[in-house]
Amino acid sequence: MIIPWQDIAPEMLDSLIEAFVLREGTDYGEQELTLEQKTADVKRQLQCGEALIVWSELHETVNIMPRTQFRG
């Protein structure tokens, strides 16, 4: 189930994004980004619809994923 990012309290959204960024392990290439830069990028992706916040009933977890990977 998709959870609209606008329905999440700002502090909770920031915490969710930060937890995602800290666990995701993405390689950013030669340029290393700060935590603030990474979280701002994820927030931008959510705001423009490139990424989604998804609740898994099966696993009872929340995740952030690219829209292209979501199979509802």
CSV table of N, CA and C in Angstrom, one decimal:
chain,number,residue,atom,x,y,z
A,1,MET,N,0.8,-1.2,0.0
A,1,MET,CA,0.0,0.0,0.0
A,1,MET,C,0.9,1.2,0.0
A,2,ILE,N,0.6,2.2,-0.9
A,2,ILE,CA,1.3,3.4,-0.9
A,2,ILE,C,0.8,4.4,0.2
A,3,ILE,N,1.8,5.0,0.9
A,3,ILE,CA,1.4,6.0,1.9
A,3,ILE,C,1.9,7.3,1.3
A,4,PRO,N,1.0,8.3,1.1
A,4,PRO,CA,1.4,9.6,0.6
A,4,PRO,C,2.3,10.3,1.6
A,5,TRP,N,3.4,10.8,1.1
A,5,TRP,CA,4.4,11.4,2.0
A,5,TRP,C,3.8,12.7,2.6
A,6,GLN,N,2.8,13.3,2.0
A,6,GLN,CA,2.1,14.4,2.6
A,6,GLN,C,1.3,14.1,3.8
A,7,ASP,N,0.9,12.8,4.0
A,7,ASP,CA,0.1,12.4,5.1
A,7,ASP,C,1.0,12.1,6.4
A,8,ILE,N,2.3,12.2,6.2
A,8,ILE,CA,3.2,11.9,7.3
A,8,ILE,C,3.7,13.2,8.0
A,9,ALA,N,3.6,13.2,9.3
A,9,ALA,CA,4.1,14.4,10.0
A,9,ALA,C,5.5,14.7,9.6
A,10,PRO,N,5.9,16.0,9.4
A,10,PRO,CA,7.2,16.3,8.9
A,10,PRO,C,8.4,15.7,9.7
A,11,GLU,N,8.3,15.6,11.0
A,11,GLU,CA,9.4,15.1,11.9
A,11,GLU,C,9.5,13.6,11.6
A,12,MET,N,8.3,12.9,11.5
A,12,MET,CA,8.3,11.5,11.2
A,12,MET,C,8.9,11.2,9.8
A,13,LEU,N,8.5,12.0,8.8
A,13,LEU,CA,9.0,11.9,7.5
A,13,LEU,C,10.5,12.0,7.4
A,14,ASP,N,11.0,13.0,8.1
A,14,ASP,CA,12.5,13.2,8.2
A,14,ASP,C,13.2,12.0,8.8
A,15,SER,N,12.6,11.4,9.9
A,15,SER,CA,13.2,10.2,10.5
A,15,SER,C,13.1,9.0,9.6
A,16,LEU,N,12.0,8.9,8.9
A,16,LEU,CA,11.9,7.8,8.0
A,16,LEU,C,12.9,7.8,6.8
A,17,ILE,N,13.1,9.0,6.3
A,17,ILE,CA,14.0,9.2,5.2
A,17,ILE,C,15.5,9.0,5.7
A,18,GLU,N,15.8,9.5,6.9
A,18,GLU,CA,17.1,9.3,7.4
A,18,GLU,C,17.4,7.9,7.7
A,19,ALA,N,16.5,7.1,8.3
A,19,ALA,CA,16.7,5.7,8.5
A,19,ALA,C,16.9,5.0,7.2
A,20,PHE,N,16.1,5.3,6.1
A,20,PHE,CA,16.3,4.7,4.8
A,20,PHE,C,17.7,5.0,4.3
A,21,VAL,N,18.1,6.3,4.3
A,21,VAL,CA,19.4,6.6,3.8
A,21,VAL,C,20.5,5.9,4.5
A,22,LEU,N,20.4,5.8,5.8
A,22,LEU,CA,21.5,5.1,6.6
A,22,LEU,C,21.6,3.6,6.3
A,23,ARG,N,20.5,3.0,5.9
A,23,ARG,CA,20.5,1.6,5.6
A,23,ARG,C,20.7,1.2,4.2
A,24,GLU,N,20.5,2.1,3.3
A,24,GLU,CA,20.4,1.7,1.9
A,24,GLU,C,21.7,1.3,1.2
A,25,GLY,N,22.8,1.8,1.6
A,25,GLY,CA,24.1,1.4,1.1
A,25,GLY,C,24.3,1.7,-0.4
A,26,THR,N,23.7,2.7,-0.9
A,26,THR,CA,23.9,3.0,-2.3
A,26,THR,C,25.3,3.6,-2.6
A,27,ASP,N,25.9,3.2,-3.7
A,27,ASP,CA,27.2,3.8,-4.1
A,27,ASP,C,26.9,5.0,-4.9
A,28,TYR,N,27.4,6.1,-4.4
A,28,TYR,CA,27.2,7.4,-5.1
A,28,TYR,C,28.3,7.8,-6.0
A,29,GLY,N,29.2,6.8,-6.3
A,29,GLY,CA,30.2,7.1,-7.3
A,29,GLY,C,31.4,7.7,-6.6
A,30,GLU,N,32.1,8.5,-7.4
A,30,GLU,CA,33.4,9.2,-6.9
A,30,GLU,C,33.1,10.3,-5.9
A,31,GLN,N,31.9,10.9,-6.0
A,31,GLN,CA,31.6,12.0,-5.1
A,31,GLN,C,30.8,11.5,-3.9
A,32,GLU,N,31.3,11.6,-2.7
A,32,GLU,CA,30.6,11.2,-1.5
A,32,GLU,C,29.7,12.3,-1.1
A,33,LEU,N,28.5,11.9,-0.7
A,33,LEU,CA,27.5,12.9,-0.3
A,33,LEU,C,27.3,12.9,1.2
A,34,THR,N,26.9,14.0,1.8
A,34,THR,CA,26.7,14.1,3.2
A,34,THR,C,25.3,13.5,3.5
A,35,LEU,N,25.0,13.2,4.7
A,35,LEU,CA,23.7,12.7,5.1
A,35,LEU,C,22.6,13.7,4.7
A,36,GLU,N,22.9,14.9,4.9
A,36,GLU,CA,21.9,16.0,4.6
A,36,GLU,C,21.6,16.0,3.1
A,37,GLN,N,22.7,15.8,2.3
A,37,GLN,CA,22.5,15.8,0.8
A,37,GLN,C,21.7,14.6,0.4
A,38,LYS,N,22.0,13.5,1.0
A,38,LYS,CA,21.2,12.2,0.7
A,38,LYS,C,19.8,12.3,1.1
A,39,THR,N,19.5,12.8,2.3
A,39,THR,CA,18.1,12.9,2.7
A,39,THR,C,17.3,14.0,1.9
A,40,ALA,N,18.0,15.1,1.5
A,40,ALA,CA,17.3,16.1,0.7
A,40,ALA,C,17.0,15.5,-0.7
A,41,ASP,N,17.9,14.6,-1.2
A,41,ASP,CA,17.6,14.0,-2.5
A,41,ASP,C,16.5,13.1,-2.5
A,42,VAL,N,16.4,12.3,-1.4
A,42,VAL,CA,15.2,11.3,-1.3
A,42,VAL,C,13.9,12.1,-1.1
A,43,LYS,N,14.0,13.2,-0.3
A,43,LYS,CA,12.8,14.0,-0.1
A,43,LYS,C,12.3,14.6,-1.5
A,44,ARG,N,13.3,15.1,-2.3
A,44,ARG,CA,12.9,15.6,-3.6
A,44,ARG,C,12.3,14.5,-4.5
A,45,GLN,N,12.8,13.3,-4.4
A,45,GLN,CA,12.3,12.2,-5.2
A,45,GLN,C,10.8,11.9,-4.8
A,46,LEU,N,10.6,12.0,-3.5
A,46,LEU,CA,9.2,11.7,-3.0
A,46,LEU,C,8.3,12.8,-3.5
A,47,GLN,N,8.7,14.1,-3.3
A,47,GLN,CA,7.9,15.2,-3.7
A,47,GLN,C,7.6,15.3,-5.2
A,48,CYS,N,8.5,14.8,-6.0
A,48,CYS,CA,8.2,14.9,-7.5
A,48,CYS,C,7.6,13.5,-8.0
A,49,GLY,N,7.4,12.6,-7.1
A,49,GLY,CA,6.8,11.3,-7.5
A,49,GLY,C,7.7,10.2,-8.1
A,50,GLU,N,9.0,10.5,-8.0
A,50,GLU,CA,10.0,9.5,-8.5
A,50,GLU,C,10.1,8.3,-7.5
A,51,ALA,N,9.8,8.6,-6.2
A,51,ALA,CA,9.9,7.5,-5.2
A,51,ALA,C,8.6,7.5,-4.4
A,52,LEU,N,8.4,6.4,-3.8
A,52,LEU,CA,7.1,6.2,-3.0
A,52,LEU,C,7.5,5.6,-1.6
A,53,ILE,N,6.6,5.9,-0.7
A,53,ILE,CA,6.6,5.3,0.6
A,53,ILE,C,5.6,4.2,0.6
A,54,VAL,N,6.1,2.9,0.9
A,54,VAL,CA,5.2,1.8,0.8
A,54,VAL,C,5.2,1.0,2.1
A,55,TRP,N,4.0,0.6,2.5
A,55,TRP,CA,3.7,-0.2,3.6
A,55,TRP,C,3.5,-1.7,3.2
A,56,SER,N,4.3,-2.6,3.7
A,56,SER,CA,4.1,-4.0,3.4
A,56,SER,C,3.3,-4.7,4.5
A,57,GLU,N,2.1,-5.1,4.2
A,57,GLU,CA,1.3,-5.8,5.2
A,57,GLU,C,1.9,-7.1,5.6
A,58,LEU,N,2.5,-7.8,4.6
A,58,LEU,CA,3.1,-9.1,4.8
A,58,LEU,C,4.2,-9.0,5.8
A,59,HIS,N,5.1,-8.0,5.7
A,59,HIS,CA,6.3,-7.9,6.5
A,59,HIS,C,6.1,-6.9,7.6
A,60,GLU,N,5.0,-6.1,7.6
A,60,GLU,CA,4.7,-5.0,8.5
A,60,GLU,C,5.9,-4.1,8.6
A,61,THR,N,6.3,-3.6,7.4
A,61,THR,CA,7.4,-2.7,7.3
A,61,THR,C,7.1,-1.5,6.4
A,62,VAL,N,7.8,-0.4,6.6
A,62,VAL,CA,7.6,0.7,5.7
A,62,VAL,C,8.9,0.8,4.9
A,63,ASN,N,8.9,1.1,3.6
A,63,ASN,CA,10.1,1.3,2.8
A,63,ASN,C,9.9,2.4,1.8
A,64,ILE,N,11.0,2.9,1.3
A,64,ILE,CA,11.0,3.9,0.3
A,64,ILE,C,11.6,3.2,-1.0
A,65,MET,N,10.9,3.3,-2.1
A,65,MET,CA,11.3,2.7,-3.3
A,65,MET,C,11.0,3.5,-4.5
A,66,PRO,N,11.8,3.3,-5.6
A,66,PRO,CA,11.5,4.0,-6.8
A,66,PRO,C,10.1,3.6,-7.3
A,67,ARG,N,9.4,4.6,-7.9
A,67,ARG,CA,8.1,4.3,-8.5
A,67,ARG,C,8.1,3.2,-9.5
A,68,THR,N,9.2,3.1,-10.2
A,68,THR,CA,9.3,2.1,-11.3
A,68,THR,C,9.4,0.6,-10.7
A,69,GLN,N,9.8,0.5,-9.5
A,69,GLN,CA,9.9,-0.8,-8.8
A,69,GLN,C,8.7,-1.3,-8.1
A,70,PHE,N,7.7,-0.4,-7.9
A,70,PHE,CA,6.5,-0.7,-7.1
A,70,PHE,C,5.6,-1.5,-8.0
A,71,ARG,N,5.2,-2.7,-7.4
A,71,ARG,CA,4.2,-3.5,-8.0
A,71,ARG,C,3.0,-3.6,-7.1
A,72,GLY,N,2.0,-2.8,-7.3
A,72,GLY,CA,0.8,-2.8,-6.4
A,72,GLY,C,-0.1,-3.9,-6.6
